Amino acid sequence: MAKRYPALGGDRLPPALAWLFGYLEHAHVHVDDVLGAANRVPPLTVSALLDAIEMAGEPKALANPEMVAAALKVYIEGLPEPLVRHEQYRALLVAASEGDPRARVDALMRVVDALPDAHRECLHRLCDLLVQLGGK
């Protein structure tokens, strides 16, 4: 069974999740470093990195972009609840099906703005990371 990580509660990301995002945002990663990383990095290596983050908070010596990308995927999958809860997911689907592009963006923004703070921050940072990767 996969390890469960702290729930996204309150207004801040858990420190380990914030560290993973920060590393990838500043490491000048490339798409090849991220896509499929979870399949290439052994689970014990990912666990060791996550444990080191939780204990030391700054395990840069252990990290490389591929390992951190794999750890980010494992961490998000190990959250006790999804990033976007089921009822909000349905609202996102309805908003995304809006015919008028302006109305669609407004509806999507309303749903995302209604997410709890930490969920919204995690989703924004994940989307920003994907945009950053898409520009390379």
XYZ file of C-alpha atoms in Angstrom:
136
model
C 0.000 0.000 0.000
C 1.291 3.466 -0.893
C 2.348 5.794 1.890
C -0.138 8.533 2.678
C 1.162 12.069 2.996
C -0.339 14.937 4.997
C -3.625 16.287 3.701
C -3.620 19.636 1.960
C -5.165 21.745 4.666
C -4.985 25.344 5.699
C -3.453 27.981 3.506
C 0.004 26.493 2.856
C 1.467 23.463 1.152
C 3.140 20.854 3.350
C 6.891 21.664 3.486
C 7.934 18.547 1.557
C 5.542 19.308 -1.295
C 6.672 22.954 -1.391
C 10.320 21.784 -1.532
C 9.623 19.451 -4.471
C 7.896 22.199 -6.451
C 10.627 24.706 -5.593
C 13.372 22.356 -6.737
C 11.713 21.680 -10.090
C 10.818 25.342 -10.638
C 14.443 26.418 -10.193
C 16.366 23.426 -11.564
C 15.884 24.259 -15.252
C 14.305 20.856 -15.842
C 13.495 19.554 -19.283
C 10.504 17.545 -20.425
C 12.666 14.407 -20.686
C 13.586 14.756 -16.991
C 9.944 14.726 -15.948
C 7.913 12.560 -18.330
C 8.045 8.944 -17.258
C 10.392 9.712 -14.360
C 8.265 7.721 -11.925
C 8.798 4.628 -14.090
C 12.583 5.101 -14.210
C 13.355 5.954 -10.584
C 13.237 3.026 -8.138
C 10.536 3.399 -5.452
C 13.100 3.040 -2.649
C 15.047 5.984 -4.065
C 11.890 8.099 -4.124
C 11.058 7.060 -0.549
C 14.575 7.925 0.604
C 14.322 11.380 -0.957
C 10.900 12.065 0.582
C 12.119 10.847 3.982
C 15.199 13.092 3.716
C 13.013 16.099 2.857
C 10.767 15.422 5.835
C 13.743 15.012 8.192
C 16.293 17.539 6.924
C 14.205 19.836 4.753
C 17.041 20.492 2.291
C 18.348 17.272 0.696
C 19.800 18.839 -2.483
C 22.778 16.482 -2.387
C 20.411 13.529 -2.873
C 18.266 15.126 -5.563
C 18.253 15.332 -9.328
C 15.371 16.517 -11.556
C 14.264 13.010 -12.525
C 14.168 11.834 -8.912
C 12.317 14.950 -7.731
C 9.738 14.636 -10.535
C 9.122 11.012 -9.542
C 8.819 12.033 -5.877
C 6.338 14.794 -6.744
C 4.129 12.291 -8.575
C 4.316 9.796 -5.698
C 3.581 12.513 -3.136
C 0.524 13.850 -4.977
C -0.776 10.305 -5.542
C -0.256 9.623 -1.821
C -2.425 12.518 -0.657
C -5.400 11.297 1.386
C -7.783 13.177 -0.912
C -7.467 14.203 -4.556
C -6.092 17.597 -5.526
C -9.501 18.447 -6.951
C -12.280 16.852 -4.923
C -15.000 14.922 -6.744
C -17.694 17.603 -6.490
C -15.250 20.266 -7.695
C -14.088 17.993 -10.500
C -17.667 17.770 -11.764
C -17.916 21.568 -11.587
C -14.686 21.837 -13.605
C -16.127 19.537 -16.272
C -19.275 21.644 -16.514
C -17.216 24.849 -16.680
C -14.924 23.379 -19.349
C -17.915 22.501 -21.515
C -19.080 26.133 -21.624
C -19.470 27.114 -25.297
C -18.257 30.714 -25.163
C -14.465 30.865 -24.562
C -14.694 33.904 -22.258
C -17.504 32.373 -20.243
C -15.509 29.100 -20.065
C -12.454 30.842 -18.620
C -14.590 32.770 -16.126
C -16.398 29.600 -15.039
C -13.125 27.656 -14.684
C -11.584 30.474 -12.647
C -14.582 30.528 -10.306
C -14.252 26.797 -9.647
C -10.483 26.999 -9.102
C -10.862 30.062 -6.861
C -13.304 28.087 -4.703
C -10.720 25.356 -4.001
C -9.166 25.337 -0.532
C -6.029 27.513 -0.430
C -3.452 24.699 -0.334
C -5.235 22.752 -3.089
C -5.354 25.874 -5.257
C -1.667 26.631 -4.633
C -0.668 23.059 -5.487
C -2.741 23.106 -8.683
C -1.330 26.509 -9.702
C 2.256 25.402 -9.097
C 1.661 22.176 -11.005
C 0.153 24.101 -13.951
C 2.997 26.675 -13.842
C 5.528 23.848 -13.915
C 3.790 22.315 -16.935
C 3.776 25.704 -18.714
C 7.482 26.086 -17.930
C 8.177 22.623 -19.342
C 6.043 23.333 -22.413
C 8.177 26.356 -23.228
C 11.352 24.283 -23.551
